[in-house]
Amino acid sequence: MAAPPLDRRISPIIRSTLLGGARPRVLAGMRGFMKGNNFYIFTGGPGAGKTTLLEALRARGYACVDEAARKVLRHQAEIGGNATHDGDRAAYRDLMLAQGLADFHAVTETTAPVFFDRAIPELSGYGNAPGQGDPPALTRAIAECRYADTVFLFPAWQEIYVHDDLRKHTFEHAVRVTHASRAVYERHGYRVVEVPRASVEERVRFVLDAL
């Protein structure tokens, strides 16, 4: 069965961020370089405890932004779309970019710390054909939408790694993603700090002490 047209694969909120399928409308509405000095990224391989720590911080009153990929995948599952990691990867990347821009733009007026479960720079290289560079909209978004200089890396942790309906990869895949996550943020000028494998409370203290 053919995948639905692009406009049917996109939720109304995400669709509103796109401009002619080429450049995100949210980015078009931003006035050049934007720096979220209070926007802290959590990155690393899947199943390393990022989401658990975000929930702990959210319970303490901190603003947290859920992973764009999970939002997109949930919507794709609802509509029977093919913009997924195992389907149309370029469309999946474009939808994650649109969602990431919408998430960034939604909290630009916030002055307190905001914690993100992954962020726009991690889309660099995703869904590209061999030898192909990033699409211009992604390159511009990475350059113009800057987060806090410190990025928190959650190392792959086999003892807590589990599969779920949206996480179907092996632990070895999680290790590779961890290394790739570090590399992409360092390449774009961020300082990567590794979060220790410890209890949730200890990790909360570590992150807050590092702000």
Short mmCIF file of C-alpha atoms in Angstrom, two decimals:
data_model
loop_
_atom_site.label_atom_id
_atom_site.label_comp_id
_atom_site.label_asym_id
_atom_site.label_seq_id
_atom_site.Cartn_x
_atom_site.Cartn_y
_atom_site.Cartn_z
CA MET A 1 0.00 0.00 0.00
CA ALA A 2 1.36 3.45 -0.90
CA ALA A 3 2.16 5.87 1.90
CA PRO A 4 -0.35 8.70 2.46
CA PRO A 5 0.45 12.07 0.84
CA LEU A 6 2.84 14.20 2.89
CA ASP A 7 0.08 16.52 4.11
CA ARG A 8 -1.76 13.52 5.58
CA ARG A 9 1.39 12.28 7.33
CA ILE A 10 1.78 15.51 9.27
CA SER A 11 -0.27 16.48 12.30
CA PRO A 12 -2.06 19.86 12.09
CA ILE A 13 0.41 21.42 14.55
CA ILE A 14 3.46 20.24 12.63
CA ARG A 15 1.89 21.04 9.26
CA SER A 16 1.52 24.65 10.36
CA THR A 17 5.31 24.88 10.74
CA LEU A 18 6.02 23.92 7.14
CA LEU A 19 6.31 26.28 4.18
CA GLY A 20 5.87 24.64 0.80
CA GLY A 21 7.56 21.48 2.08
CA ALA A 22 10.93 23.20 1.73
CA ARG A 23 11.53 25.48 4.68
CA PRO A 24 9.92 25.30 8.13
CA ARG A 25 7.56 28.21 8.74
CA VAL A 26 8.70 28.44 12.35
CA LEU A 27 12.24 29.08 11.14
CA ALA A 28 10.95 31.63 8.62
CA GLY A 29 9.29 33.48 11.48
CA MET A 30 12.43 33.66 13.60
CA ARG A 31 14.61 36.72 13.30
CA GLY A 32 18.03 35.29 12.60
CA PHE A 33 20.21 33.72 15.27
CA MET A 34 18.42 32.65 18.46
CA LYS A 35 20.31 31.42 21.52
CA GLY A 36 18.53 29.52 24.26
CA ASN A 37 21.14 29.82 27.01
CA ASN A 38 18.66 28.11 29.33
CA PHE A 39 17.82 25.27 26.91
CA TYR A 40 19.63 22.12 28.08
CA ILE A 41 19.77 19.03 25.86
CA PHE A 42 19.71 15.44 27.08
CA THR A 43 21.21 13.09 24.49
CA GLY A 44 22.67 9.61 24.16
CA GLY A 45 21.52 6.17 23.14
CA PRO A 46 17.96 4.94 23.65
CA GLY A 47 17.09 3.36 26.97
CA ALA A 48 19.79 5.21 28.93
CA GLY A 49 17.46 6.98 31.36
CA LYS A 50 16.92 10.34 29.65
CA THR A 51 13.15 10.22 29.78
CA THR A 52 13.12 9.00 33.38
CA LEU A 53 15.29 11.93 34.45
CA LEU A 54 13.15 14.38 32.50
CA GLU A 55 10.10 13.11 34.35
CA ALA A 56 11.92 13.56 37.67
CA LEU A 57 12.80 17.15 36.74
CA ARG A 58 9.26 17.80 35.53
CA ALA A 59 7.95 16.59 38.90
CA ARG A 60 10.19 19.21 40.52
CA GLY A 61 8.58 21.95 38.45
CA TYR A 62 11.11 22.26 35.61
CA ALA A 63 9.94 22.72 32.03
CA CYS A 64 10.73 19.66 29.91
CA VAL A 65 10.29 19.01 26.18
CA ASP A 66 9.58 15.45 25.07
CA GLU A 67 11.48 13.80 22.23
CA ALA A 68 10.30 14.95 18.79
CA ALA A 69 10.79 11.49 17.30
CA ARG A 70 8.29 9.87 19.65
CA LYS A 71 5.70 12.55 18.89
CA VAL A 72 6.13 11.97 15.16
CA LEU A 73 6.05 8.17 15.49
CA ARG A 74 2.90 8.23 17.58
CA HIS A 75 1.17 10.32 14.93
CA GLN A 76 2.45 8.09 12.13
CA ALA A 77 1.05 5.06 13.94
CA GLU A 78 -2.31 6.80 14.32
CA ILE A 79 -2.63 7.61 10.62
CA GLY A 80 -0.81 4.60 9.16
CA GLY A 81 1.96 6.82 7.83
CA ASN A 82 5.32 5.69 6.45
CA ALA A 83 7.52 8.53 7.73
CA THR A 84 9.47 6.32 10.15
CA HIS A 85 13.01 5.05 10.72
CA ASP A 86 12.21 1.92 8.71
CA GLY A 87 10.14 3.72 6.07
CA ASP A 88 10.59 7.12 4.43
CA ARG A 89 13.57 8.30 6.47
CA ALA A 90 13.87 11.67 4.73
CA ALA A 91 10.22 12.47 5.45
CA TYR A 92 10.71 11.27 9.03
CA ARG A 93 13.68 13.63 9.41
CA ASP A 94 11.70 16.53 7.97
CA LEU A 95 8.84 15.91 10.39
CA MET A 96 11.25 15.68 13.33
CA LEU A 97 12.81 18.97 12.23
CA ALA A 98 9.42 20.64 12.03
CA GLN A 99 8.50 19.30 15.47
CA GLY A 100 11.88 20.32 16.90
CA LEU A 101 11.49 23.86 15.59
CA ALA A 102 7.98 24.09 16.98
CA ASP A 103 9.24 22.88 20.36
CA PHE A 104 12.14 25.37 20.35
CA HIS A 105 9.90 28.26 19.35
CA ALA A 106 7.26 27.37 21.96
CA VAL A 107 9.62 28.04 24.89
CA THR A 108 11.63 31.00 23.63
CA GLU A 109 9.99 33.31 26.16
CA THR A 110 10.91 31.03 29.08
CA THR A 111 13.78 32.28 31.24
CA ALA A 112 14.03 29.33 33.64
CA PRO A 113 15.92 26.17 32.64
CA VAL A 114 14.22 24.04 29.98
CA PHE A 115 15.31 20.44 29.40
CA PHE A 116 15.02 18.79 25.97
CA ASP A 117 14.91 15.07 25.23
CA ARG A 118 17.21 15.28 22.19
CA ALA A 119 17.30 18.27 19.86
CA ILE A 120 17.65 19.52 16.31
CA PRO A 121 21.45 19.02 15.78
CA GLU A 122 21.02 15.23 16.06
CA LEU A 123 19.16 15.23 12.75
CA SER A 124 22.38 16.08 10.90
CA GLY A 125 23.14 13.28 8.47
CA TYR A 126 19.87 11.45 9.11
CA GLY A 127 17.97 10.24 6.06
CA ASN A 128 20.62 11.48 3.64
CA ALA A 129 21.56 9.46 0.56
CA PRO A 130 25.25 8.44 0.30
CA GLY A 131 27.35 11.51 -0.39
CA GLN A 132 24.42 13.85 0.18
CA GLY A 133 24.62 16.75 2.63
CA ASP A 134 21.96 17.98 5.01
CA PRO A 135 19.00 19.85 3.48
CA PRO A 136 19.35 23.66 3.68
CA ALA A 137 16.48 23.99 6.17
CA LEU A 138 18.25 21.69 8.63
CA THR A 139 21.63 23.39 8.19
CA ARG A 140 20.02 26.76 8.86
CA ALA A 141 18.09 25.47 11.88
CA ILE A 142 21.23 24.03 13.48
CA ALA A 143 23.09 27.30 12.94
CA GLU A 144 20.34 29.68 14.02
CA CYS A 145 18.64 27.78 16.85
CA ARG A 146 21.32 27.36 19.48
CA TYR A 147 20.84 25.67 22.83
CA ALA A 148 22.90 26.04 26.01
CA ASP A 149 26.58 25.25 25.44
CA THR A 150 26.48 22.30 27.86
CA VAL A 151 24.85 19.12 26.52
CA PHE A 152 24.20 16.21 28.89
CA LEU A 153 25.13 12.82 27.42
CA PHE A 154 23.53 9.70 28.88
CA PRO A 155 25.84 6.73 28.20
CA ALA A 156 24.42 3.40 27.06
CA TRP A 157 23.51 1.39 30.17
CA GLN A 158 22.74 -2.28 29.59
CA GLU A 159 21.31 -2.91 33.07
CA ILE A 160 18.36 -0.59 32.45
CA TYR A 161 17.97 -1.04 28.68
CA VAL A 162 14.53 -2.38 27.68
CA HIS A 163 12.54 -2.67 24.46
CA ASP A 164 9.09 -1.17 23.92
CA ASP A 165 6.72 -0.65 20.99
CA LEU A 166 8.79 2.27 19.71
CA ARG A 167 12.25 0.99 20.71
CA LYS A 168 13.06 -2.09 18.66
CA HIS A 169 16.85 -1.87 18.30
CA THR A 170 19.56 -3.84 20.06
CA PHE A 171 21.75 -2.58 22.88
CA GLU A 172 24.68 -2.47 20.44
CA HIS A 173 22.67 0.03 18.42
CA ALA A 174 22.26 2.13 21.57
CA VAL A 175 26.05 2.17 22.01
CA ARG A 176 26.54 3.37 18.43
CA VAL A 177 23.94 6.09 18.89
CA THR A 178 25.73 7.26 22.05
CA HIS A 179 29.00 7.72 20.16
CA ALA A 180 27.25 9.42 17.24
CA SER A 181 25.40 11.77 19.59
CA ARG A 182 28.62 12.91 21.23
CA ALA A 183 30.26 13.43 17.86
CA VAL A 184 27.47 15.51 16.34
CA TYR A 185 27.26 17.93 19.28
CA GLU A 186 31.01 18.36 19.52
CA ARG A 187 31.11 18.98 15.77
CA HIS A 188 28.61 21.80 16.19
CA GLY A 189 30.51 23.46 19.02
CA TYR A 190 28.73 22.15 22.12
CA ARG A 191 30.44 20.96 25.31
CA VAL A 192 29.35 17.40 26.06
CA VAL A 193 29.16 16.34 29.72
CA GLU A 194 28.56 12.66 30.52
CA VAL A 195 25.90 11.95 33.14
CA PRO A 196 27.06 9.19 35.53
CA ARG A 197 25.29 5.85 35.72
CA ALA A 198 23.62 6.39 39.07
CA SER A 199 20.25 6.63 40.79
CA VAL A 200 17.67 9.07 39.48
CA GLU A 201 18.14 11.35 42.49
CA GLU A 202 21.92 11.39 42.05
CA ARG A 203 21.52 12.17 38.38
CA VAL A 204 19.12 15.01 39.15
CA ARG A 205 21.65 16.53 41.55
CA PHE A 206 24.45 16.11 39.01
CA VAL A 207 22.51 17.91 36.26
CA LEU A 208 21.29 20.76 38.46
CA ASP A 209 24.76 21.29 39.93
CA ALA A 210 26.17 21.56 36.40
CA LEU A 211 23.85 24.36 35.28
#
